Amino acid sequence: MAQADRALHFGRAPHEWLWFIVQSPLAVRLFNLAYNSWFVVLIASVFIACITRNDTKLRHQFLMSFMLVWILAGFFLAMGLSSAGPCFYERLGLGSDYHFLMQALTAANRSYPIWALSTQDILWSGYIGATPGSLGISAFPSMHVAMAVLFALYATRRSRLAGLLMWTFAAIIMVGSVVLGWHYAVDGYASVLISIAIWKACGLFLARFAPDGVAA
């Protein structure tokens, strides 16, 4: 994944192109806040779809896509193509390619709380068996990006303004996943394609096999 990242980004790691963000503690903090707000957006999006007054194909498309993205990308691909993200690269003895990125995040943490670092420590402890429970460090694909793109696809069909806001949010999540050391950029690129493919497939399925009584 790291090699693919460099090949796709003209010989440089993506975070190096984003160094103007990485070197700003305030910017890192803001991206971390946005990244954590993903959980709120996830709950809100599903809740809105579930309580929608009219039972439409769009609603079914979103809920079907939501479940399929989690099953196919969040389980099967995450297990079958397990990879350690940049934040765990050096801990696994793979080299120092992301040493300066993690140093910059640690420096930012001295100015503002960077929650990603403590969460990464928790996941690492679970991975090495230092704490009980099942905690993994698989980075591919990025479920944060996959879900954010799915939210944007759904929101675009509901409202132009909502769509614009959610595509902006998806872009922030994509950049944040790289800046915070969670993911390689290719994790996010693959996630975008996966979500769009599943969204389209569900739309085609419902166009032909939508339940009786579901509005177009």
Coordinates of C-alpha atoms in Angstrom, one line a residue, residues 15-214:
H15 CA 1.1 13.2 3.6
E16 CA 4.2 14.9 2.2
W17 CA 2.1 16.7 -0.3
L18 CA -0.1 17.7 2.7
W19 CA 2.7 18.8 4.9
F20 CA 1.3 22.4 5.2
I21 CA -1.5 20.8 7.1
V22 CA 0.6 18.3 9.1
Q23 CA 2.9 21.0 10.4
S24 CA 0.0 23.1 11.8
P25 CA -1.2 21.8 15.2
L26 CA -4.5 23.7 14.9
A27 CA -5.2 22.2 11.4
V28 CA -4.4 18.7 12.7
R29 CA -6.8 19.3 15.6
L30 CA -9.6 20.5 13.3
F31 CA -9.2 17.5 11.1
N32 CA -9.2 15.2 14.1
L33 CA -12.5 16.8 15.3
A34 CA -14.0 16.3 11.8
Y35 CA -12.8 12.7 11.7
N36 CA -14.4 11.9 15.1
S37 CA -17.6 13.7 14.1
W38 CA -18.0 10.9 11.4
F39 CA -19.7 8.8 14.1
V40 CA -22.4 11.4 14.6
V41 CA -22.9 11.8 10.9
L42 CA -23.2 8.0 10.5
I43 CA -25.9 7.8 13.2
A44 CA -27.8 10.8 11.9
S45 CA -27.8 9.6 8.3
V46 CA -29.2 6.2 9.1
F47 CA -31.7 7.7 11.5
I48 CA -32.9 10.1 8.8
A49 CA -33.3 7.3 6.3
C50 CA -35.2 5.2 8.8
I51 CA -37.7 7.8 9.8
T52 CA -38.3 9.2 6.3
R53 CA -42.0 9.7 5.9
N54 CA -42.3 8.2 2.4
D55 CA -41.0 4.7 1.7
T56 CA -39.0 5.4 -1.5
K57 CA -36.5 3.5 -3.7
L58 CA -33.9 6.0 -2.5
R59 CA -34.4 5.1 1.1
H60 CA -34.1 1.4 0.2
Q61 CA -31.0 2.1 -1.9
F62 CA -29.3 3.8 0.9
L63 CA -30.0 1.2 3.6
M64 CA -29.1 -1.7 1.3
S65 CA -25.9 0.1 0.3
F66 CA -25.1 0.8 3.9
M67 CA -25.3 -2.8 4.9
L68 CA -23.4 -4.1 1.8
V69 CA -20.6 -1.6 2.2
W70 CA -20.1 -2.8 5.8
I71 CA -20.4 -6.5 4.9
L72 CA -18.3 -6.5 1.8
A73 CA -15.7 -3.8 2.5
G74 CA -15.8 -3.6 6.3
F75 CA -15.6 -7.4 6.8
F76 CA -14.6 -9.4 3.8
L77 CA -12.1 -7.0 2.2
A78 CA -10.8 -5.8 5.6
M79 CA -10.1 -9.4 6.6
G80 CA -8.9 -10.6 3.3
L81 CA -6.6 -7.6 2.5
S82 CA -5.6 -6.7 6.1
S83 CA -2.9 -4.1 6.2
A84 CA -1.2 -1.9 8.8
G85 CA -1.8 1.8 8.4
P86 CA 1.0 4.4 8.4
C87 CA 0.6 4.9 12.1
F88 CA 1.7 1.3 12.7
Y89 CA 4.3 1.1 10.0
E90 CA 7.3 1.8 12.1
R91 CA 6.0 -0.2 15.1
L92 CA 5.9 -3.3 12.9
G93 CA 9.5 -2.8 11.8
L94 CA 8.7 -1.9 8.3
G95 CA 10.8 1.2 8.1
S96 CA 10.8 4.9 9.0
D97 CA 8.8 6.2 6.0
Y98 CA 6.1 7.7 8.3
H99 CA 8.4 8.6 11.2
F100 CA 8.2 12.4 10.6
L101 CA 4.4 12.2 10.2
M102 CA 4.0 10.6 13.6
Q103 CA 6.5 13.0 15.1
A104 CA 4.5 15.9 13.8
L105 CA 1.3 14.5 15.2
T106 CA 3.0 14.0 18.6
A107 CA 4.2 17.6 18.5
A108 CA 0.7 18.8 17.6
N109 CA -0.6 16.8 20.6
R110 CA 1.4 19.0 22.9
S111 CA -0.6 22.0 21.7
Y112 CA -4.0 20.4 21.3
P113 CA -5.4 16.9 22.1
I114 CA -5.0 14.7 19.1
W115 CA -7.4 11.9 19.9
A116 CA -6.2 9.8 17.0
L117 CA -2.9 9.1 18.8
S118 CA -4.5 7.6 21.9
T119 CA -6.9 5.6 19.8
Q120 CA -4.0 4.2 17.8
D121 CA -2.3 3.2 21.0
I122 CA -5.4 1.4 22.2
L123 CA -5.7 -0.5 18.9
W124 CA -2.0 -1.4 19.0
S125 CA -2.3 -2.7 22.6
G126 CA -5.2 -4.9 21.4
Y127 CA -3.2 -6.1 18.4
I128 CA -0.2 -7.2 20.5
G129 CA -2.5 -8.8 23.1
A130 CA -1.6 -6.3 25.9
T131 CA -5.3 -5.7 26.5
P132 CA -8.3 -8.1 26.3
G133 CA -10.8 -8.1 23.5
S134 CA -10.7 -8.2 19.7
L135 CA -9.0 -5.1 18.3
G136 CA -7.6 -4.9 14.8
I137 CA -5.4 -2.5 12.9
S138 CA -6.6 -3.3 9.3
A139 CA -6.4 -0.1 7.2
F140 CA -7.8 -1.3 3.8
P141 CA -10.3 -0.2 2.9
S142 CA -11.2 3.0 4.8
M143 CA -14.6 2.6 6.2
H144 CA -14.6 6.3 7.2
V145 CA -14.2 7.3 3.6
A146 CA -16.5 4.6 2.2
M147 CA -19.3 5.7 4.5
A148 CA -18.7 9.4 4.0
V149 CA -19.0 8.9 0.2
L150 CA -22.2 6.9 0.7
F151 CA -23.7 9.7 2.8
A152 CA -22.8 12.1 0.1
L153 CA -24.4 10.0 -2.6
Y154 CA -27.6 9.8 -0.6
A155 CA -27.6 13.5 0.4
T156 CA -27.1 14.6 -3.2
R157 CA -30.4 12.9 -4.1
R158 CA -32.2 14.6 -1.3
S159 CA -30.9 18.1 -1.7
R160 CA -28.2 20.0 -3.6
L161 CA -27.1 21.9 -0.5
A162 CA -27.0 18.7 1.6
G163 CA -25.1 17.0 -1.2
L164 CA -22.5 19.8 -1.4
L165 CA -22.0 19.7 2.4
M166 CA -21.6 15.9 2.5
W167 CA -19.2 15.8 -0.5
T168 CA -17.1 18.5 1.4
F169 CA -17.3 16.3 4.5
A170 CA -16.2 13.3 2.5
A171 CA -13.2 15.2 1.1
I172 CA -12.2 16.3 4.7
I173 CA -12.5 12.7 5.9
M174 CA -10.3 11.6 3.0
V175 CA -7.6 14.1 3.8
G176 CA -7.9 13.5 7.5
S177 CA -7.4 9.8 7.1
V178 CA -4.0 10.5 5.5
V179 CA -3.0 13.5 7.7
L180 CA -3.8 11.5 10.9
G181 CA -1.8 8.5 9.8
W182 CA -4.8 6.2 9.8
H183 CA -4.7 5.3 6.1
Y184 CA -2.8 5.2 2.9
A185 CA -4.4 7.3 0.2
V186 CA -5.1 4.2 -1.9
D187 CA -7.3 2.9 1.0
G188 CA -9.5 5.9 0.5
Y189 CA -9.5 5.8 -3.3
A190 CA -10.6 2.2 -3.2
S191 CA -13.3 3.0 -0.7
V192 CA -14.7 5.7 -3.0
L193 CA -14.9 3.2 -5.9
I194 CA -16.4 0.5 -3.7
S195 CA -19.2 2.8 -2.3
I196 CA -20.1 4.1 -5.8
A197 CA -20.2 0.6 -7.3
I198 CA -22.4 -0.7 -4.5
W199 CA -24.7 2.3 -4.7
K200 CA -25.1 1.9 -8.4
A201 CA -25.7 -1.9 -8.1
C202 CA -28.4 -1.4 -5.5
G203 CA -30.0 1.3 -7.6
L204 CA -30.2 -1.1 -10.6
F205 CA -31.5 -3.9 -8.4
L206 CA -34.3 -1.7 -7.0
A207 CA -35.2 -0.4 -10.4
R208 CA -36.1 -3.9 -11.3
F209 CA -37.0 -5.6 -8.1
A210 CA -38.3 -2.9 -5.8
P211 CA -41.0 -4.1 -3.3
D212 CA -44.6 -3.3 -4.1
G213 CA -45.8 0.0 -2.9
V214 CA -42.4 1.7 -2.9

